[in-house]
Amino acid sequence: QAQLVESGGGLVQAGGSLRLSCAASGSIFSINAMGWYRQAPGKQRELVATITNSGSTNYADSVKGRFTISRDNAKNTVYLQMNTLKPEDTAVYYCYANIRRYQMSTLTNDYWGQGTQVTVSS
């Protein structure tokens, strides 16, 4: 199996910064896209940012210019630097990865982390 473990959430005042990390481990041959989603209370899970294995990025309009996604392929880790945080950024943030587990198979599966709480106070 493969697992994703997130870290870095917490409580911060509006205007502050946080950095989330997500490390993939287990049976992994390669990782395609990685990314971050979030879910606020009473709302659907939404995309925050994604990054391909070649470094191409995509952001939700609501976080463009404030959040930066990056990854370290050698460490199978994806990061989300969040600056100028707003109360509306409060949510549980979930890490995502599309993983190919075996060299002998091109099959890939989506994996999710357990989520980390980010709370931004006004």
mmCIF file of N, CA and C in Angstrom:
data_model
loop_
_atom_site.group_PDB
_atom_site.id
_atom_site.type_symbol
_atom_site.label_atom_id
_atom_site.label_comp_id
_atom_site.label_asym_id
_atom_site.label_seq_id
_atom_site.Cartn_x
_atom_site.Cartn_y
_atom_site.Cartn_z
ATOM 1 N N GLN A 1 0.821 -1.198 0.000
ATOM 2 C CA GLN A 1 0.000 0.000 0.000
ATOM 3 C C GLN A 1 0.858 1.252 0.000
ATOM 4 N N ALA A 2 0.222 2.389 -0.260
ATOM 5 C CA ALA A 2 0.886 3.674 -0.159
ATOM 6 C C ALA A 2 0.105 4.529 0.820
ATOM 7 N N GLN A 3 0.822 5.395 1.498
ATOM 8 C CA GLN A 3 0.186 6.263 2.480
ATOM 9 C C GLN A 3 0.668 7.688 2.301
ATOM 10 N N LEU A 4 -0.211 8.620 2.643
ATOM 11 C CA LEU A 4 0.123 10.033 2.641
ATOM 12 C C LEU A 4 -0.044 10.561 4.057
ATOM 13 N N VAL A 5 0.966 11.242 4.551
ATOM 14 C CA VAL A 5 0.911 11.794 5.898
ATOM 15 C C VAL A 5 1.162 13.289 5.821
ATOM 16 N N GLU A 6 0.174 14.047 6.312
ATOM 17 C CA GLU A 6 0.259 15.511 6.277
ATOM 18 C C GLU A 6 0.749 16.047 7.609
ATOM 19 N N SER A 7 1.306 17.246 7.550
ATOM 20 C CA SER A 7 1.696 17.962 8.763
ATOM 21 C C SER A 7 1.696 19.448 8.464
ATOM 22 N N GLY A 8 1.666 20.249 9.542
ATOM 23 C CA GLY A 8 1.830 21.690 9.380
ATOM 24 C C GLY A 8 0.595 22.528 9.582
ATOM 25 N N GLY A 9 -0.550 21.923 9.823
ATOM 26 C CA GLY A 9 -1.741 22.726 10.063
ATOM 27 C C GLY A 9 -1.682 23.397 11.429
ATOM 28 N N GLY A 10 -2.694 24.227 11.694
ATOM 29 C CA GLY A 10 -2.740 24.888 12.991
ATOM 30 C C GLY A 10 -3.615 26.109 12.975
ATOM 31 N N LEU A 11 -3.458 26.917 14.021
ATOM 32 C CA LEU A 11 -4.231 28.146 14.189
ATOM 33 C C LEU A 11 -3.327 29.334 13.916
ATOM 34 N N VAL A 12 -3.815 30.259 13.093
ATOM 35 C CA VAL A 12 -3.024 31.431 12.753
ATOM 36 C C VAL A 12 -3.966 32.632 12.607
ATOM 37 N N GLN A 13 -3.454 33.812 12.860
ATOM 38 C CA GLN A 13 -4.252 35.019 12.681
ATOM 39 C C GLN A 13 -4.312 35.408 11.203
ATOM 40 N N ALA A 14 -5.356 36.121 10.856
ATOM 41 C CA ALA A 14 -5.488 36.604 9.482
ATOM 42 C C ALA A 14 -4.240 37.411 9.105
ATOM 43 N N GLY A 15 -3.784 37.170 7.885
ATOM 44 C CA GLY A 15 -2.569 37.815 7.409
ATOM 45 C C GLY A 15 -1.316 36.997 7.647
ATOM 46 N N GLY A 16 -1.443 35.947 8.432
ATOM 47 C CA GLY A 16 -0.295 35.113 8.750
ATOM 48 C C GLY A 16 -0.019 34.061 7.693
ATOM 49 N N SER A 17 0.951 33.187 8.005
ATOM 50 C CA SER A 17 1.394 32.166 7.061
ATOM 51 C C SER A 17 1.464 30.811 7.738
ATOM 52 N N LEU A 18 1.284 29.780 6.934
ATOM 53 C CA LEU A 18 1.488 28.403 7.351
ATOM 54 C C LEU A 18 2.066 27.626 6.179
ATOM 55 N N ARG A 19 2.789 26.568 6.492
ATOM 56 C CA ARG A 19 3.322 25.694 5.454
ATOM 57 C C ARG A 19 2.884 24.266 5.757
ATOM 58 N N LEU A 20 2.181 23.669 4.805
ATOM 59 C CA LEU A 20 1.755 22.287 4.920
ATOM 60 C C LEU A 20 2.723 21.384 4.167
ATOM 61 N N SER A 21 2.930 20.192 4.721
ATOM 62 C CA SER A 21 3.756 19.183 4.072
ATOM 63 C C SER A 21 2.976 17.883 3.980
ATOM 64 N N CYS A 22 3.282 17.108 2.959
ATOM 65 C CA CYS A 22 2.644 15.809 2.795
ATOM 66 C C CYS A 22 3.665 14.859 2.189
ATOM 67 N N ALA A 23 3.980 13.806 2.934
ATOM 68 C CA ALA A 23 4.952 12.828 2.486
ATOM 69 C C ALA A 23 4.256 11.524 2.112
ATOM 70 N N ALA A 24 4.586 11.017 0.932
ATOM 71 C CA ALA A 24 4.063 9.727 0.480
ATOM 72 C C ALA A 24 5.089 8.650 0.802
ATOM 73 N N SER A 25 4.591 7.505 1.260
ATOM 74 C CA SER A 25 5.485 6.407 1.593
ATOM 75 C C SER A 25 4.798 5.088 1.267
ATOM 76 N N GLY A 26 5.582 4.005 1.346
ATOM 77 C CA GLY A 26 5.033 2.687 1.066
ATOM 78 C C GLY A 26 5.497 2.178 -0.276
ATOM 79 N N SER A 27 4.657 1.382 -0.893
ATOM 80 C CA SER A 27 4.984 0.769 -2.172
ATOM 81 C C SER A 27 4.719 1.769 -3.298
ATOM 82 N N ILE A 28 5.783 2.438 -3.759
ATOM 83 C CA ILE A 28 5.654 3.498 -4.761
ATOM 84 C C ILE A 28 6.705 3.322 -5.845
ATOM 85 N N PHE A 29 6.265 3.251 -7.113
ATOM 86 C CA PHE A 29 7.204 3.280 -8.225
ATOM 87 C C PHE A 29 7.383 4.711 -8.724
ATOM 88 N N SER A 30 6.285 5.408 -8.884
ATOM 89 C CA SER A 30 6.358 6.808 -9.300
ATOM 90 C C SER A 30 5.066 7.521 -8.900
ATOM 91 N N ILE A 31 5.169 8.839 -8.831
ATOM 92 C CA ILE A 31 4.006 9.662 -8.484
ATOM 93 C C ILE A 31 3.738 10.646 -9.606
ATOM 94 N N ASN A 32 2.534 10.672 -10.072
ATOM 95 C CA ASN A 32 2.144 11.636 -11.102
ATOM 96 C C ASN A 32 1.762 12.948 -10.425
ATOM 97 N N ALA A 33 0.524 13.363 -10.552
ATOM 98 C CA ALA A 33 0.116 14.619 -9.936
ATOM 99 C C ALA A 33 0.023 14.482 -8.424
ATOM 100 N N MET A 34 0.322 15.568 -7.748
ATOM 101 C CA MET A 34 0.096 15.702 -6.310
ATOM 102 C C MET A 34 -0.649 17.013 -6.101
ATOM 103 N N GLY A 35 -1.310 17.120 -4.967
ATOM 104 C CA GLY A 35 -2.030 18.366 -4.768
ATOM 105 C C GLY A 35 -2.657 18.481 -3.403
ATOM 106 N N TRP A 36 -3.373 19.577 -3.253
ATOM 107 C CA TRP A 36 -4.069 19.879 -2.016
ATOM 108 C C TRP A 36 -5.519 20.246 -2.322
ATOM 109 N N TYR A 37 -6.415 19.714 -1.518
ATOM 110 C CA TYR A 37 -7.827 20.060 -1.539
ATOM 111 C C TYR A 37 -8.200 20.511 -0.132
ATOM 112 N N ARG A 38 -9.326 21.164 -0.013
ATOM 113 C CA ARG A 38 -9.787 21.568 1.315
ATOM 114 C C ARG A 38 -11.297 21.443 1.409
ATOM 115 N N GLN A 39 -11.756 21.278 2.644
ATOM 116 C CA GLN A 39 -13.183 21.178 2.894
ATOM 117 C C GLN A 39 -13.530 21.970 4.145
ATOM 118 N N ALA A 40 -14.346 22.994 3.953
ATOM 119 C CA ALA A 40 -14.824 23.795 5.072
ATOM 120 C C ALA A 40 -16.136 23.194 5.583
ATOM 121 N N PRO A 41 -16.501 23.488 6.832
ATOM 122 C CA PRO A 41 -17.750 22.941 7.386
ATOM 123 C C PRO A 41 -18.956 23.283 6.531
ATOM 124 N N GLY A 42 -19.729 22.277 6.194
ATOM 125 C CA GLY A 42 -20.939 22.495 5.421
ATOM 126 C C GLY A 42 -20.720 22.707 3.935
ATOM 127 N N LYS A 43 -19.481 22.567 3.489
ATOM 128 C CA LYS A 43 -19.176 22.786 2.066
ATOM 129 C C LYS A 43 -18.548 21.549 1.458
ATOM 130 N N GLN A 44 -18.561 21.497 0.129
ATOM 131 C CA GLN A 44 -17.935 20.394 -0.573
ATOM 132 C C GLN A 44 -16.424 20.569 -0.599
ATOM 133 N N ARG A 45 -15.732 19.442 -0.758
ATOM 134 C CA ARG A 45 -14.279 19.502 -0.908
ATOM 135 C C ARG A 45 -13.955 20.208 -2.214
ATOM 136 N N GLU A 46 -12.973 21.102 -2.172
ATOM 137 C CA GLU A 46 -12.601 21.872 -3.356
ATOM 138 C C GLU A 46 -11.101 21.835 -3.585
ATOM 139 N N LEU A 47 -10.734 21.965 -4.853
ATOM 140 C CA LEU A 47 -9.326 21.980 -5.215
ATOM 141 C C LEU A 47 -8.679 23.274 -4.738
ATOM 142 N N VAL A 48 -7.481 23.139 -4.198
ATOM 143 C CA VAL A 48 -6.678 24.309 -3.829
ATOM 144 C C VAL A 48 -5.559 24.501 -4.845
ATOM 145 N N ALA A 49 -4.756 23.452 -5.033
ATOM 146 C CA ALA A 49 -3.639 23.536 -5.966
ATOM 147 C C ALA A 49 -3.169 22.136 -6.314
ATOM 148 N N THR A 50 -2.645 21.996 -7.539
ATOM 149 C CA THR A 50 -2.051 20.736 -7.964
ATOM 150 C C THR A 50 -0.722 21.002 -8.647
ATOM 151 N N ILE A 51 0.109 19.969 -8.691
ATOM 152 C CA ILE A 51 1.406 20.076 -9.347
ATOM 153 C C ILE A 51 1.728 18.738 -9.992
ATOM 154 N N THR A 52 2.186 18.779 -11.248
ATOM 155 C CA THR A 52 2.553 17.554 -11.943
ATOM 156 C C THR A 52 3.979 17.148 -11.555
ATOM 157 N N ASN A 53 4.387 15.965 -12.018
ATOM 158 C CA ASN A 53 5.734 15.517 -11.678
ATOM 159 C C ASN A 53 6.809 16.319 -12.415
ATOM 160 N N SER A 54 6.418 17.085 -13.413
ATOM 161 C CA SER A 54 7.364 17.950 -14.106
ATOM 162 C C SER A 54 7.323 19.387 -13.583
ATOM 163 N N GLY A 55 6.425 19.641 -12.627
ATOM 164 C CA GLY A 55 6.405 20.950 -11.975
ATOM 165 C C GLY A 55 5.344 21.920 -12.457
ATOM 166 N N SER A 56 4.491 21.514 -13.358
ATOM 167 C CA SER A 56 3.410 22.402 -13.786
ATOM 168 C C SER A 56 2.373 22.523 -12.672
ATOM 169 N N THR A 57 1.926 23.744 -12.423
ATOM 170 C CA THR A 57 1.019 23.994 -11.301
ATOM 171 C C THR A 57 -0.331 24.537 -11.764
ATOM 172 N N ASN A 58 -1.304 24.351 -10.888
ATOM 173 C CA ASN A 58 -2.651 24.856 -11.138
ATOM 174 C C ASN A 58 -3.214 25.288 -9.791
ATOM 175 N N TYR A 59 -3.865 26.454 -9.756
ATOM 176 C CA TYR A 59 -4.386 26.988 -8.501
ATOM 177 C C TYR A 59 -5.855 27.369 -8.632
ATOM 178 N N ALA A 60 -6.567 27.258 -7.523
ATOM 179 C CA ALA A 60 -7.900 27.835 -7.455
ATOM 180 C C ALA A 60 -7.769 29.353 -7.495
ATOM 181 N N ASP A 61 -8.732 30.012 -8.111
ATOM 182 C CA ASP A 61 -8.675 31.471 -8.224
ATOM 183 C C ASP A 61 -8.582 32.126 -6.850
ATOM 184 N N SER A 62 -9.213 31.523 -5.863
ATOM 185 C CA SER A 62 -9.280 32.126 -4.530
ATOM 186 C C SER A 62 -7.940 32.156 -3.812
ATOM 187 N N VAL A 63 -6.964 31.377 -4.278
ATOM 188 C CA VAL A 63 -5.673 31.332 -3.590
ATOM 189 C C VAL A 63 -4.514 31.826 -4.464
ATOM 190 N N LYS A 64 -4.787 32.133 -5.707
ATOM 191 C CA LYS A 64 -3.726 32.597 -6.600
ATOM 192 C C LYS A 64 -3.054 33.840 -6.033
ATOM 193 N N GLY A 65 -1.730 33.829 -6.072
ATOM 194 C CA GLY A 65 -0.969 34.967 -5.559
ATOM 195 C C GLY A 65 -0.699 34.900 -4.068
ATOM 196 N N ARG A 66 -1.367 34.001 -3.362
ATOM 197 C CA ARG A 66 -1.160 33.862 -1.914
ATOM 198 C C ARG A 66 -0.559 32.504 -1.543
ATOM 199 N N PHE A 67 -0.935 31.454 -2.249
ATOM 200 C CA PHE A 67 -0.453 30.106 -1.960
ATOM 201 C C PHE A 67 0.516 29.662 -3.042
ATOM 202 N N THR A 68 1.502 28.856 -2.635
ATOM 203 C CA THR A 68 2.461 28.290 -3.578
ATOM 204 C C THR A 68 2.612 26.798 -3.300
ATOM 205 N N ILE A 69 2.402 26.001 -4.336
ATOM 206 C CA ILE A 69 2.594 24.557 -4.212
ATOM 207 C C ILE A 69 3.947 24.182 -4.803
ATOM 208 N N SER A 70 4.630 23.244 -4.164
ATOM 209 C CA SER A 70 5.910 22.755 -4.665
ATOM 210 C C SER A 70 6.049 21.290 -4.261
ATOM 211 N N ARG A 71 7.025 20.631 -4.841
ATOM 212 C CA ARG A 71 7.247 19.228 -4.487
ATOM 213 C C ARG A 71 8.721 18.877 -4.575
ATOM 214 N N ASP A 72 9.095 17.885 -3.789
ATOM 215 C CA ASP A 72 10.442 17.332 -3.814
ATOM 216 C C ASP A 72 10.283 15.883 -4.251
ATOM 217 N N ASN A 73 10.586 15.608 -5.504
ATOM 218 C CA ASN A 73 10.358 14.260 -6.038
ATOM 219 C C ASN A 73 11.256 13.223 -5.360
ATOM 220 N N ALA A 74 12.432 13.628 -4.941
ATOM 221 C CA ALA A 74 13.343 12.680 -4.284
ATOM 222 C C ALA A 74 12.787 12.234 -2.932
ATOM 223 N N LYS A 75 11.990 13.090 -2.319
ATOM 224 C CA LYS A 75 11.407 12.775 -1.009
ATOM 225 C C LYS A 75 9.938 12.387 -1.095
ATOM 226 N N ASN A 76 9.388 12.348 -2.313
ATOM 227 C CA ASN A 76 7.959 12.042 -2.487
ATOM 228 C C ASN A 76 7.085 12.940 -1.620
ATOM 229 N N THR A 77 7.427 14.202 -1.591
ATOM 230 C CA THR A 77 6.760 15.148 -0.692
ATOM 231 C C THR A 77 6.235 16.352 -1.472
ATOM 232 N N VAL A 78 5.056 16.796 -1.083
ATOM 233 C CA VAL A 78 4.474 17.996 -1.658
ATOM 234 C C VAL A 78 4.251 19.003 -0.532
ATOM 235 N N TYR A 79 4.411 20.270 -0.861
ATOM 236 C CA TYR A 79 4.286 21.340 0.115
ATOM 237 C C TYR A 79 3.238 22.352 -0.349
ATOM 238 N N LEU A 80 2.672 23.050 0.609
ATOM 239 C CA LEU A 80 1.786 24.163 0.295
ATOM 240 C C LEU A 80 2.148 25.314 1.220
ATOM 241 N N GLN A 81 2.761 26.341 0.653
ATOM 242 C CA GLN A 81 3.072 27.553 1.400
ATOM 243 C C GLN A 81 1.878 28.485 1.288
ATOM 244 N N MET A 82 1.306 28.823 2.429
ATOM 245 C CA MET A 82 0.113 29.656 2.462
ATOM 246 C C MET A 82 0.436 30.976 3.133
ATOM 247 N N ASN A 83 0.347 32.052 2.388
ATOM 248 C CA ASN A 83 0.620 33.394 2.896
ATOM 249 C C ASN A 83 -0.644 34.244 2.862
ATOM 250 N N THR A 84 -0.618 35.318 3.594
ATOM 251 C CA THR A 84 -1.750 36.258 3.652
ATOM 252 C C THR A 84 -3.057 35.496 3.863
ATOM 253 N N LEU A 85 -3.064 34.663 4.861
ATOM 254 C CA LEU A 85 -4.234 33.824 5.117
ATOM 255 C C LEU A 85 -5.440 34.652 5.529
ATOM 256 N N LYS A 86 -6.597 34.172 5.119
ATOM 257 C CA LYS A 86 -7.867 34.824 5.402
ATOM 258 C C LYS A 86 -8.765 33.871 6.199
ATOM 259 N N PRO A 87 -9.710 34.402 6.954
ATOM 260 C CA PRO A 87 -10.635 33.512 7.688
ATOM 261 C C PRO A 87 -11.340 32.516 6.770
ATOM 262 N N GLU A 88 -11.604 32.901 5.537
ATOM 263 C CA GLU A 88 -12.284 31.986 4.606
ATOM 264 C C GLU A 88 -11.388 30.845 4.129
ATOM 265 N N ASP A 89 -10.120 30.878 4.491
ATOM 266 C CA ASP A 89 -9.230 29.750 4.199
ATOM 267 C C ASP A 89 -9.361 28.646 5.253
ATOM 268 N N THR A 90 -10.105 28.902 6.303
ATOM 269 C CA THR A 90 -10.294 27.904 7.354
ATOM 270 C C THR A 90 -10.970 26.663 6.790
ATOM 271 N N ALA A 91 -10.334 25.512 6.986
ATOM 272 C CA ALA A 91 -10.837 24.258 6.438
ATOM 273 C C ALA A 91 -9.927 23.121 6.872
ATOM 274 N N VAL A 92 -10.371 21.906 6.595
ATOM 275 C CA VAL A 92 -9.479 20.754 6.681
ATOM 276 C C VAL A 92 -8.823 20.606 5.307
ATOM 277 N N TYR A 93 -7.512 20.561 5.309
ATOM 278 C CA TYR A 93 -6.753 20.458 4.067
ATOM 279 C C TYR A 93 -6.304 19.014 3.865
ATOM 280 N N TYR A 94 -6.576 18.493 2.682
ATOM 281 C CA TYR A 94 -6.259 17.104 2.341
ATOM 282 C C TYR A 94 -5.212 17.056 1.233
ATOM 283 N N CYS A 95 -4.227 16.213 1.441
ATOM 284 C CA CYS A 95 -3.217 15.962 0.437
ATOM 285 C C CYS A 95 -3.708 14.878 -0.516
ATOM 286 N N TYR A 96 -3.305 14.976 -1.757
ATOM 287 C CA TYR A 96 -3.717 14.021 -2.791
ATOM 288 C C TYR A 96 -2.495 13.632 -3.627
ATOM 289 N N ALA A 97 -2.469 12.381 -4.059
ATOM 290 C CA ALA A 97 -1.408 11.941 -4.969
ATOM 291 C C ALA A 97 -1.932 10.831 -5.873
ATOM 292 N N ASN A 98 -1.550 10.904 -7.118
ATOM 293 C CA ASN A 98 -1.856 9.836 -8.074
ATOM 294 C C ASN A 98 -0.592 8.999 -8.219
ATOM 295 N N ILE A 99 -0.650 7.762 -7.731
ATOM 296 C CA ILE A 99 0.550 6.949 -7.544
ATOM 297 C C ILE A 99 0.524 5.692 -8.417
ATOM 298 N N ARG A 100 1.654 5.445 -9.038
ATOM 299 C CA ARG A 100 1.889 4.183 -9.734
ATOM 300 C C ARG A 100 2.743 3.332 -8.816
ATOM 301 N N ARG A 101 2.235 2.199 -8.401
ATOM 302 C CA ARG A 101 2.915 1.425 -7.362
ATOM 303 C C ARG A 101 3.953 0.462 -7.911
ATOM 304 N N TYR A 102 3.756 -0.033 -9.135
ATOM 305 C CA TYR A 102 4.643 -1.085 -9.629
ATOM 306 C C TYR A 102 5.177 -0.748 -11.015
ATOM 307 N N GLN A 103 6.438 -1.078 -11.248
ATOM 308 C CA GLN A 103 7.061 -0.861 -12.542
ATOM 309 C C GLN A 103 6.404 -1.722 -13.608
ATOM 310 N N MET A 104 5.949 -2.914 -13.230
ATOM 311 C CA MET A 104 5.401 -3.871 -14.192
ATOM 312 C C MET A 104 3.972 -3.553 -14.598
ATOM 313 N N SER A 105 3.372 -2.550 -13.966
ATOM 314 C CA SER A 105 1.999 -2.185 -14.285
ATOM 315 C C SER A 105 1.887 -0.678 -14.424
ATOM 316 N N THR A 106 1.132 -0.235 -15.432
ATOM 317 C CA THR A 106 0.911 1.203 -15.607
ATOM 318 C C THR A 106 -0.304 1.697 -14.815
ATOM 319 N N LEU A 107 -0.923 0.809 -14.054
ATOM 320 C CA LEU A 107 -2.091 1.182 -13.263
ATOM 321 C C LEU A 107 -1.717 2.215 -12.212
ATOM 322 N N THR A 108 -2.551 3.238 -12.074
ATOM 323 C CA THR A 108 -2.342 4.232 -11.024
ATOM 324 C C THR A 108 -3.600 4.335 -10.166
ATOM 325 N N ASN A 109 -3.414 4.786 -8.940
ATOM 326 C CA ASN A 109 -4.542 4.978 -8.022
ATOM 327 C C ASN A 109 -4.401 6.310 -7.318
ATOM 328 N N ASP A 110 -5.535 6.849 -6.921
ATOM 329 C CA ASP A 110 -5.544 8.088 -6.155
ATOM 330 C C ASP A 110 -5.483 7.778 -4.666
ATOM 331 N N TYR A 111 -4.644 8.505 -3.967
ATOM 332 C CA TYR A 111 -4.515 8.358 -2.529
ATOM 333 C C TYR A 111 -4.741 9.698 -1.851
ATOM 334 N N TRP A 112 -5.279 9.631 -0.636
ATOM 335 C CA TRP A 112 -5.585 10.833 0.132
ATOM 336 C C TRP A 112 -4.973 10.736 1.528
ATOM 337 N N GLY A 113 -4.548 11.876 2.026
ATOM 338 C CA GLY A 113 -4.113 11.945 3.407
ATOM 339 C C GLY A 113 -5.303 12.024 4.342
ATOM 340 N N GLN A 114 -5.003 12.039 5.638
ATOM 341 C CA GLN A 114 -6.059 12.025 6.644
ATOM 342 C C GLN A 114 -6.631 13.411 6.903
ATOM 343 N N GLY A 115 -5.963 14.429 6.416
ATOM 344 C CA GLY A 115 -6.435 15.794 6.582
ATOM 345 C C GLY A 115 -5.752 16.491 7.744
ATOM 346 N N THR A 116 -5.546 17.784 7.583
ATOM 347 C CA THR A 116 -4.972 18.601 8.648
ATOM 348 C C THR A 116 -5.774 19.901 8.744
ATOM 349 N N GLN A 117 -6.106 20.289 9.967
ATOM 350 C CA GLN A 117 -6.958 21.449 10.184
ATOM 351 C C GLN A 117 -6.163 22.740 10.090
ATOM 352 N N VAL A 118 -6.670 23.665 9.319
ATOM 353 C CA VAL A 118 -6.131 25.028 9.254
ATOM 354 C C VAL A 118 -7.247 25.970 9.703
ATOM 355 N N THR A 119 -6.962 26.751 10.732
ATOM 356 C CA THR A 119 -7.938 27.706 11.257
ATOM 357 C C THR A 119 -7.320 29.095 11.241
ATOM 358 N N VAL A 120 -8.003 30.021 10.585
ATOM 359 C CA VAL A 120 -7.528 31.396 10.483
ATOM 360 C C VAL A 120 -8.499 32.286 11.246
ATOM 361 N N SER A 121 -7.999 32.935 12.275
ATOM 362 C CA SER A 121 -8.842 33.806 13.095
ATOM 363 C C SER A 121 -8.798 35.239 12.579
ATOM 364 N N SER A 122 -9.902 35.928 12.738
ATOM 365 C CA SER A 122 -9.978 37.315 12.246
ATOM 366 C C SER A 122 -9.540 38.313 13.311
#
